[in-house]
Amino acid sequence: MAVSKFKNHQQSLKLKSSMYKITLLAFAILFSISCESKVKNSIKDTAKSNVEKPVKLSLNDLQEYEVAYFASGCFWCVEAIYEDVIGVKEVISGYSGGTESNPTYEQVGRGLTSHAEAVKVFYNPKEIDFKTLVKVFFGSHDPTTLNRQGPDHGPQYRSIAFYSNESEKKIIEEYIAQLKNEEVYSSPIVTQVEKFVKFYDAEDYHQDYERLNPNNPYIINISIPRYKRFQAKYPELMKKSGH
């Protein structure tokens, strides 16, 4: 009986050890496609890209449109989603919500500033309104995870809905109240509703990153699935020329 118990104990230990190794391996894989590796690999990946760059609208062309700002995790993902929403004319990846001037990707990505990765959305109010952009914002990320989206963690990936005037603030707050009343989420919404102050464009190699780097592991495993989830949920909001 004692020998049998000993063998069972040994087998149990081996099983726990194997499960622990599998857990560590899964964590290592997840980490390899998360924020830290993004900081290291983004320039290199863009340099290798053979995809033709899309034509960006000039600042003069964009002057006739309204602008909205959002932060909801990795800006590669967020930019790609908003770019394909009907009525959106241009999206710029960048940094906002902090106090430091001229932040860099390495600083923000490593959590060395108070900024979050964000996007600047130029839209035609005749085709889409601010409330619908807010709907896209909440519908394309998890607003209940504090300082985290998917494998990316830290305050630089926090959820922020920026407003430029009281009308936009009211729209955001009313939409949050609606989500709460409808009990859309089982956990509390942690999205910050902040007055917009300043937006800093990200480095050139971040613009249209998902489109230009389709073979990047992060894009394949995180960004594109996130895009597809939103697309499946709100197909009526998406351009036919999208992904």
PDB file of C-alpha atoms in Angstrom:
ATOM      1  CA  MET A   1       0.000   0.000   0.000  1.00  0.00           C
ATOM      2  CA  ALA A   2       2.824   2.392   0.921  1.00  0.00           C
ATOM      3  CA  VAL A   3       4.625   1.641  -2.365  1.00  0.00           C
ATOM      4  CA  SER A   4       1.431   2.307  -4.322  1.00  0.00           C
ATOM      5  CA  LYS A   5       0.901   5.645  -2.566  1.00  0.00           C
ATOM      6  CA  PHE A   6       4.524   6.590  -3.247  1.00  0.00           C
ATOM      7  CA  LYS A   7       4.156   5.800  -6.960  1.00  0.00           C
ATOM      8  CA  ASN A   8       0.926   7.777  -7.145  1.00  0.00           C
ATOM      9  CA  HIS A   9       2.640  10.692  -5.426  1.00  0.00           C
ATOM     10  CA  GLN A  10       5.540  10.532  -7.879  1.00  0.00           C
ATOM     11  CA  GLN A  11       3.151  10.470 -10.830  1.00  0.00           C
ATOM     12  CA  SER A  12       1.278  13.429  -9.380  1.00  0.00           C
ATOM     13  CA  LEU A  13       4.497  15.403  -9.030  1.00  0.00           C
ATOM     14  CA  LYS A  14       5.497  14.593 -12.619  1.00  0.00           C
ATOM     15  CA  LEU A  15       2.070  15.688 -13.855  1.00  0.00           C
ATOM     16  CA  LYS A  16       2.271  18.967 -11.923  1.00  0.00           C
ATOM     17  CA  SER A  17       5.796  19.531 -13.240  1.00  0.00           C
ATOM     18  CA  SER A  18       4.642  18.949 -16.824  1.00  0.00           C
ATOM     19  CA  MET A  19       1.685  21.291 -16.391  1.00  0.00           C
ATOM     20  CA  TYR A  20       3.963  23.935 -14.900  1.00  0.00           C
ATOM     21  CA  LYS A  21       6.337  23.658 -17.875  1.00  0.00           C
ATOM     22  CA  ILE A  22       3.426  23.929 -20.304  1.00  0.00           C
ATOM     23  CA  THR A  23       2.166  27.011 -18.450  1.00  0.00           C
ATOM     24  CA  LEU A  24       5.611  28.595 -18.587  1.00  0.00           C
ATOM     25  CA  LEU A  25       5.894  27.814 -22.292  1.00  0.00           C
ATOM     26  CA  ALA A  26       2.473  29.328 -22.997  1.00  0.00           C
ATOM     27  CA  PHE A  27       3.412  32.429 -21.024  1.00  0.00           C
ATOM     28  CA  ALA A  28       6.705  32.704 -22.904  1.00  0.00           C
ATOM     29  CA  ILE A  29       4.914  32.475 -26.253  1.00  0.00           C
ATOM     30  CA  LEU A  30       2.344  35.064 -25.176  1.00  0.00           C
ATOM     31  CA  PHE A  31       5.059  37.388 -23.907  1.00  0.00           C
ATOM     32  CA  SER A  32       7.017  37.005 -27.145  1.00  0.00           C
ATOM     33  CA  ILE A  33       4.118  38.568 -29.097  1.00  0.00           C
ATOM     34  CA  SER A  34       3.240  41.197 -26.496  1.00  0.00           C
ATOM     35  CA  CYS A  35       4.369  44.733 -25.797  1.00  0.00           C
ATOM     36  CA  GLU A  36       8.030  44.079 -24.967  1.00  0.00           C
ATOM     37  CA  SER A  37       8.784  42.294 -28.225  1.00  0.00           C
ATOM     38  CA  LYS A  38       6.868  44.962 -30.134  1.00  0.00           C
ATOM     39  CA  VAL A  39       9.317  47.598 -28.937  1.00  0.00           C
ATOM     40  CA  LYS A  40      12.241  45.536 -30.174  1.00  0.00           C
ATOM     41  CA  ASN A  41      10.881  44.296 -33.484  1.00  0.00           C
ATOM     42  CA  SER A  42       8.637  46.990 -34.956  1.00  0.00           C
ATOM     43  CA  ILE A  43      11.349  48.954 -36.794  1.00  0.00           C
ATOM     44  CA  LYS A  44      12.972  45.807 -38.149  1.00  0.00           C
ATOM     45  CA  ASP A  45       9.675  44.389 -39.400  1.00  0.00           C
ATOM     46  CA  THR A  46       8.704  47.580 -41.205  1.00  0.00           C
ATOM     47  CA  ALA A  47      12.121  47.769 -42.841  1.00  0.00           C
ATOM     48  CA  LYS A  48      11.575  44.260 -44.256  1.00  0.00           C
ATOM     49  CA  SER A  49       8.012  44.915 -45.430  1.00  0.00           C
ATOM     50  CA  ASN A  50       7.352  44.622 -49.156  1.00  0.00           C
ATOM     51  CA  VAL A  51       3.758  45.820 -48.886  1.00  0.00           C
ATOM     52  CA  GLU A  52       3.046  49.045 -50.731  1.00  0.00           C
ATOM     53  CA  LYS A  53       2.334  51.918 -48.368  1.00  0.00           C
ATOM     54  CA  PRO A  54      -1.179  53.394 -48.591  1.00  0.00           C
ATOM     55  CA  VAL A  55      -1.432  57.033 -49.584  1.00  0.00           C
ATOM     56  CA  LYS A  56      -1.918  59.286 -46.569  1.00  0.00           C
ATOM     57  CA  LEU A  57      -4.127  62.357 -46.841  1.00  0.00           C
ATOM     58  CA  SER A  58      -2.339  65.667 -46.356  1.00  0.00           C
ATOM     59  CA  LEU A  59      -3.097  67.988 -43.457  1.00  0.00           C
ATOM     60  CA  ASN A  60      -4.779  70.356 -45.914  1.00  0.00           C
ATOM     61  CA  ASP A  61      -7.040  67.549 -47.108  1.00  0.00           C
ATOM     62  CA  LEU A  62      -7.936  66.669 -43.523  1.00  0.00           C
ATOM     63  CA  GLN A  63      -8.881  70.177 -42.406  1.00  0.00           C
ATOM     64  CA  GLU A  64     -12.492  69.741 -43.515  1.00  0.00           C
ATOM     65  CA  TYR A  65     -13.049  66.771 -41.186  1.00  0.00           C
ATOM     66  CA  GLU A  66     -13.810  66.418 -37.476  1.00  0.00           C
ATOM     67  CA  VAL A  67     -11.307  64.744 -35.130  1.00  0.00           C
ATOM     68  CA  ALA A  68     -11.753  62.286 -32.266  1.00  0.00           C
ATOM     69  CA  TYR A  69      -9.217  60.622 -29.967  1.00  0.00           C
ATOM     70  CA  PHE A  70      -9.265  57.201 -28.334  1.00  0.00           C
ATOM     71  CA  ALA A  71      -6.915  54.856 -26.463  1.00  0.00           C
ATOM     72  CA  SER A  72      -7.781  51.168 -26.200  1.00  0.00           C
ATOM     73  CA  GLY A  73      -4.608  49.134 -26.198  1.00  0.00           C
ATOM     74  CA  CYS A  74      -2.075  48.613 -28.967  1.00  0.00           C
ATOM     75  CA  PHE A  75      -2.498  51.379 -31.512  1.00  0.00           C
ATOM     76  CA  TRP A  76      -1.652  49.020 -34.373  1.00  0.00           C
ATOM     77  CA  CYS A  77      -4.935  47.216 -33.707  1.00  0.00           C
ATOM     78  CA  VAL A  78      -6.996  50.318 -33.003  1.00  0.00           C
ATOM     79  CA  GLU A  79      -5.778  52.183 -36.083  1.00  0.00           C
ATOM     80  CA  ALA A  80      -6.588  49.228 -38.357  1.00  0.00           C
ATOM     81  CA  ILE A  81     -10.154  48.980 -37.061  1.00  0.00           C
ATOM     82  CA  TYR A  82     -10.977  52.684 -37.310  1.00  0.00           C
ATOM     83  CA  GLU A  83      -9.363  52.946 -40.761  1.00  0.00           C
ATOM     84  CA  ASP A  84     -11.999  50.563 -42.100  1.00  0.00           C
ATOM     85  CA  VAL A  85     -15.032  52.186 -40.475  1.00  0.00           C
ATOM     86  CA  ILE A  86     -17.378  53.940 -42.906  1.00  0.00           C
ATOM     87  CA  GLY A  87     -16.984  57.719 -42.664  1.00  0.00           C
ATOM     88  CA  VAL A  88     -13.454  57.628 -41.256  1.00  0.00           C
ATOM     89  CA  LYS A  89     -11.011  59.337 -43.608  1.00  0.00           C
ATOM     90  CA  GLU A  90      -7.676  58.938 -41.825  1.00  0.00           C
ATOM     91  CA  VAL A  91      -6.268  57.530 -38.599  1.00  0.00           C
ATOM     92  CA  ILE A  92      -2.948  58.461 -37.013  1.00  0.00           C
ATOM     93  CA  SER A  93      -1.266  56.348 -34.339  1.00  0.00           C
ATOM     94  CA  GLY A  94       0.306  58.262 -31.487  1.00  0.00           C
ATOM     95  CA  TYR A  95       0.451  59.020 -27.789  1.00  0.00           C
ATOM     96  CA  SER A  96      -1.882  60.959 -25.500  1.00  0.00           C
ATOM     97  CA  GLY A  97      -3.160  61.217 -21.953  1.00  0.00           C
ATOM     98  CA  GLY A  98       0.205  62.027 -20.371  1.00  0.00           C
ATOM     99  CA  THR A  99       2.220  65.066 -19.395  1.00  0.00           C
ATOM    100  CA  GLU A 100       5.604  64.473 -21.025  1.00  0.00           C
ATOM    101  CA  SER A 101       6.449  66.318 -24.241  1.00  0.00           C
ATOM    102  CA  ASN A 102       7.485  64.483 -27.407  1.00  0.00           C
ATOM    103  CA  PRO A 103       7.349  60.922 -26.055  1.00  0.00           C
ATOM    104  CA  THR A 104       8.953  58.116 -28.056  1.00  0.00           C
ATOM    105  CA  TYR A 105       7.616  54.629 -28.683  1.00  0.00           C
ATOM    106  CA  GLU A 106      10.336  53.035 -26.613  1.00  0.00           C
ATOM    107  CA  GLN A 107       9.530  55.320 -23.665  1.00  0.00           C
ATOM    108  CA  VAL A 108       5.773  54.780 -23.873  1.00  0.00           C
ATOM    109  CA  GLY A 109       6.019  51.067 -24.665  1.00  0.00           C
ATOM    110  CA  ARG A 110       8.189  50.455 -21.615  1.00  0.00           C
ATOM    111  CA  GLY A 111       5.897  52.442 -19.341  1.00  0.00           C
ATOM    112  CA  LEU A 112       8.389  55.256 -18.809  1.00  0.00           C
ATOM    113  CA  THR A 113       5.812  58.015 -19.415  1.00  0.00           C
ATOM    114  CA  SER A 114       2.241  58.743 -18.331  1.00  0.00           C
ATOM    115  CA  HIS A 115       1.002  58.557 -21.933  1.00  0.00           C
ATOM    116  CA  ALA A 116      -1.114  55.824 -23.490  1.00  0.00           C
ATOM    117  CA  GLU A 117      -0.947  54.498 -27.021  1.00  0.00           C
ATOM    118  CA  ALA A 118      -3.779  56.316 -28.791  1.00  0.00           C
ATOM    119  CA  VAL A 119      -5.256  57.150 -32.175  1.00  0.00           C
ATOM    120  CA  LYS A 120      -6.339  60.367 -33.844  1.00  0.00           C
ATOM    121  CA  VAL A 121      -9.424  59.735 -35.974  1.00  0.00           C
ATOM    122  CA  PHE A 122     -10.401  62.088 -38.805  1.00  0.00           C
ATOM    123  CA  TYR A 123     -14.026  61.564 -39.789  1.00  0.00           C
ATOM    124  CA  ASN A 124     -16.720  63.064 -41.966  1.00  0.00           C
ATOM    125  CA  PRO A 125     -19.659  64.035 -39.691  1.00  0.00           C
ATOM    126  CA  LYS A 126     -21.974  63.742 -42.712  1.00  0.00           C
ATOM    127  CA  GLU A 127     -21.205  60.011 -42.853  1.00  0.00           C
ATOM    128  CA  ILE A 128     -20.607  59.081 -39.220  1.00  0.00           C
ATOM    129  CA  ASP A 129     -21.227  60.816 -35.896  1.00  0.00           C
ATOM    130  CA  PHE A 130     -19.202  60.911 -32.695  1.00  0.00           C
ATOM    131  CA  LYS A 131     -21.588  58.543 -30.919  1.00  0.00           C
ATOM    132  CA  THR A 132     -20.925  55.853 -33.520  1.00  0.00           C
ATOM    133  CA  LEU A 133     -17.180  56.333 -33.068  1.00  0.00           C
ATOM    134  CA  VAL A 134     -17.732  55.782 -29.338  1.00  0.00           C
ATOM    135  CA  LYS A 135     -19.678  52.633 -30.199  1.00  0.00           C
ATOM    136  CA  VAL A 136     -16.692  51.444 -32.241  1.00  0.00           C
ATOM    137  CA  PHE A 137     -14.399  52.243 -29.329  1.00  0.00           C
ATOM    138  CA  PHE A 138     -16.308  50.148 -26.803  1.00  0.00           C
ATOM    139  CA  GLY A 139     -17.161  47.444 -29.323  1.00  0.00           C
ATOM    140  CA  SER A 140     -13.561  46.839 -30.340  1.00  0.00           C
ATOM    141  CA  HIS A 141     -11.869  46.306 -26.958  1.00  0.00           C
ATOM    142  CA  ASP A 142     -12.512  45.142 -23.410  1.00  0.00           C
ATOM    143  CA  PRO A 143     -13.188  48.259 -21.280  1.00  0.00           C
ATOM    144  CA  THR A 144     -13.235  46.214 -18.059  1.00  0.00           C
ATOM    145  CA  THR A 145      -9.549  45.243 -17.958  1.00  0.00           C
ATOM    146  CA  LEU A 146      -7.528  47.790 -16.010  1.00  0.00           C
ATOM    147  CA  ASN A 147      -4.284  48.806 -17.718  1.00  0.00           C
ATOM    148  CA  ARG A 148      -4.424  45.834 -20.048  1.00  0.00           C
ATOM    149  CA  GLN A 149      -5.609  44.676 -23.464  1.00  0.00           C
ATOM    150  CA  GLY A 150      -4.875  41.096 -24.424  1.00  0.00           C
ATOM    151  CA  PRO A 151      -1.185  40.329 -23.857  1.00  0.00           C
ATOM    152  CA  ASP A 152      -0.308  44.025 -23.495  1.00  0.00           C
ATOM    153  CA  HIS A 153      -0.249  45.249 -19.930  1.00  0.00           C
ATOM    154  CA  GLY A 154       0.646  48.511 -18.221  1.00  0.00           C
ATOM    155  CA  PRO A 155      -0.959  51.968 -17.989  1.00  0.00           C
ATOM    156  CA  GLN A 156       0.264  52.723 -21.515  1.00  0.00           C
ATOM    157  CA  TYR A 157      -2.467  50.321 -22.691  1.00  0.00           C
ATOM    158  CA  ARG A 158      -5.279  51.740 -20.556  1.00  0.00           C
ATOM    159  CA  SER A 159      -8.732  52.494 -21.917  1.00  0.00           C
ATOM    160  CA  ILE A 160      -9.416  56.216 -22.466  1.00  0.00           C
ATOM    161  CA  ALA A 161     -12.266  57.962 -24.278  1.00  0.00           C
ATOM    162  CA  PHE A 162     -11.179  61.555 -24.864  1.00  0.00           C
ATOM    163  CA  TYR A 163     -13.617  64.428 -25.299  1.00  0.00           C
ATOM    164  CA  SER A 164     -12.937  67.855 -26.809  1.00  0.00           C
ATOM    165  CA  ASN A 165     -16.130  69.527 -25.602  1.00  0.00           C
ATOM    166  CA  GLU A 166     -19.014  69.003 -23.195  1.00  0.00           C
ATOM    167  CA  SER A 167     -21.216  67.531 -25.903  1.00  0.00           C
ATOM    168  CA  GLU A 168     -18.711  64.735 -26.556  1.00  0.00           C
ATOM    169  CA  LYS A 169     -18.289  64.156 -22.827  1.00  0.00           C
ATOM    170  CA  LYS A 170     -22.041  63.731 -22.433  1.00  0.00           C
ATOM    171  CA  ILE A 171     -22.182  61.265 -25.332  1.00  0.00           C
ATOM    172  CA  ILE A 172     -19.417  59.136 -23.798  1.00  0.00           C
ATOM    173  CA  GLU A 173     -20.935  59.170 -20.313  1.00  0.00           C
ATOM    174  CA  GLU A 174     -24.411  58.341 -21.619  1.00  0.00           C
ATOM    175  CA  TYR A 175     -23.027  55.457 -23.663  1.00  0.00           C
ATOM    176  CA  ILE A 176     -21.228  54.059 -20.615  1.00  0.00           C
ATOM    177  CA  ALA A 177     -24.450  54.361 -18.614  1.00  0.00           C
ATOM    178  CA  GLN A 178     -26.296  52.504 -21.363  1.00  0.00           C
ATOM    179  CA  LEU A 179     -23.744  49.665 -21.304  1.00  0.00           C
ATOM    180  CA  LYS A 180     -24.105  49.418 -17.535  1.00  0.00           C
ATOM    181  CA  ASN A 181     -27.908  49.433 -17.652  1.00  0.00           C
ATOM    182  CA  GLU A 182     -27.900  46.703 -20.280  1.00  0.00           C
ATOM    183  CA  GLU A 183     -25.341  44.728 -18.238  1.00  0.00           C
ATOM    184  CA  VAL A 184     -23.210  44.181 -21.322  1.00  0.00           C
ATOM    185  CA  TYR A 185     -20.173  43.382 -19.167  1.00  0.00           C
ATOM    186  CA  SER A 186     -19.960  41.202 -16.079  1.00  0.00           C
ATOM    187  CA  SER A 187     -17.164  43.373 -14.645  1.00  0.00           C
ATOM    188  CA  PRO A 188     -17.076  47.142 -14.006  1.00  0.00           C
ATOM    189  CA  ILE A 189     -16.089  49.432 -16.887  1.00  0.00           C
ATOM    190  CA  VAL A 190     -12.725  51.047 -16.093  1.00  0.00           C
ATOM    191  CA  THR A 191     -12.507  53.347 -19.126  1.00  0.00           C
ATOM    192  CA  GLN A 192     -11.223  56.809 -18.256  1.00  0.00           C
ATOM    193  CA  VAL A 193     -13.219  59.742 -19.645  1.00  0.00           C
ATOM    194  CA  GLU A 194     -10.673  62.522 -20.089  1.00  0.00           C
ATOM    195  CA  LYS A 195     -10.572  66.016 -21.523  1.00  0.00           C
ATOM    196  CA  PHE A 196      -8.331  65.970 -24.585  1.00  0.00           C
ATOM    197  CA  VAL A 197      -5.158  68.014 -24.158  1.00  0.00           C
ATOM    198  CA  LYS A 198      -2.410  66.970 -26.556  1.00  0.00           C
ATOM    199  CA  PHE A 199      -1.680  64.270 -29.111  1.00  0.00           C
ATOM    200  CA  TYR A 200       1.780  63.319 -30.321  1.00  0.00           C
ATOM    201  CA  ASP A 201       2.094  61.460 -33.610  1.00  0.00           C
ATOM    202  CA  ALA A 202       3.928  58.159 -33.316  1.00  0.00           C
ATOM    203  CA  GLU A 203       7.006  57.484 -35.408  1.00  0.00           C
ATOM    204  CA  ASP A 204       6.437  56.972 -39.152  1.00  0.00           C
ATOM    205  CA  TYR A 205       7.065  53.227 -39.019  1.00  0.00           C
ATOM    206  CA  HIS A 206       3.995  52.787 -36.787  1.00  0.00           C
ATOM    207  CA  GLN A 207       1.556  54.318 -39.234  1.00  0.00           C
ATOM    208  CA  ASP A 208      -0.520  51.662 -41.057  1.00  0.00           C
ATOM    209  CA  TYR A 209       1.594  49.071 -39.254  1.00  0.00           C
ATOM    210  CA  GLU A 210      -0.901  46.218 -39.474  1.00  0.00           C
ATOM    211  CA  ARG A 211      -1.414  46.722 -43.196  1.00  0.00           C
ATOM    212  CA  LEU A 212       2.316  46.953 -43.902  1.00  0.00           C
ATOM    213  CA  ASN A 213       3.384  44.037 -41.712  1.00  0.00           C
ATOM    214  CA  PRO A 214       0.869  41.213 -42.230  1.00  0.00           C
ATOM    215  CA  ASN A 215       3.423  38.537 -41.283  1.00  0.00           C
ATOM    216  CA  ASN A 216       4.389  40.029 -37.933  1.00  0.00           C
ATOM    217  CA  PRO A 217       3.560  37.468 -35.163  1.00  0.00           C
ATOM    218  CA  TYR A 218       1.745  40.090 -33.088  1.00  0.00           C
ATOM    219  CA  ILE A 219      -0.339  41.153 -36.076  1.00  0.00           C
ATOM    220  CA  ILE A 220      -1.221  37.538 -36.935  1.00  0.00           C
ATOM    221  CA  ASN A 221      -2.020  36.387 -33.395  1.00  0.00           C
ATOM    222  CA  ILE A 222      -3.437  39.500 -31.723  1.00  0.00           C
ATOM    223  CA  SER A 223      -4.246  42.364 -34.061  1.00  0.00           C
ATOM    224  CA  ILE A 224      -6.020  40.588 -36.918  1.00  0.00           C
ATOM    225  CA  PRO A 225      -8.174  38.382 -34.624  1.00  0.00           C
ATOM    226  CA  ARG A 226      -9.216  41.525 -32.744  1.00  0.00           C
ATOM    227  CA  TYR A 227     -10.130  43.181 -36.040  1.00  0.00           C
ATOM    228  CA  LYS A 228     -12.097  40.121 -37.170  1.00  0.00           C
ATOM    229  CA  ARG A 229     -14.064  39.997 -33.900  1.00  0.00           C
ATOM    230  CA  PHE A 230     -15.182  43.584 -34.347  1.00  0.00           C
ATOM    231  CA  GLN A 231     -15.920  43.064 -38.031  1.00  0.00           C
ATOM    232  CA  ALA A 232     -18.144  40.081 -37.222  1.00  0.00           C
ATOM    233  CA  LYS A 233     -19.980  42.059 -34.542  1.00  0.00           C
ATOM    234  CA  TYR A 234     -20.604  45.226 -36.593  1.00  0.00           C
ATOM    235  CA  PRO A 235     -20.350  44.385 -40.317  1.00  0.00           C
ATOM    236  CA  GLU A 236     -22.700  47.258 -41.163  1.00  0.00           C
ATOM    237  CA  LEU A 237     -20.108  49.776 -39.945  1.00  0.00           C
ATOM    238  CA  MET A 238     -17.248  48.480 -42.076  1.00  0.00           C
ATOM    239  CA  LYS A 239     -16.079  49.624 -45.500  1.00  0.00           C
ATOM    240  CA  LYS A 240     -16.333  47.026 -48.254  1.00  0.00           C
ATOM    241  CA  SER A 241     -12.709  47.750 -49.135  1.00  0.00           C
ATOM    242  CA  GLY A 242     -11.527  46.646 -45.670  1.00  0.00           C
ATOM    243  CA  HIS A 243      -9.617  43.521 -44.665  1.00  0.00           C
TER     244      HIS A 243
END
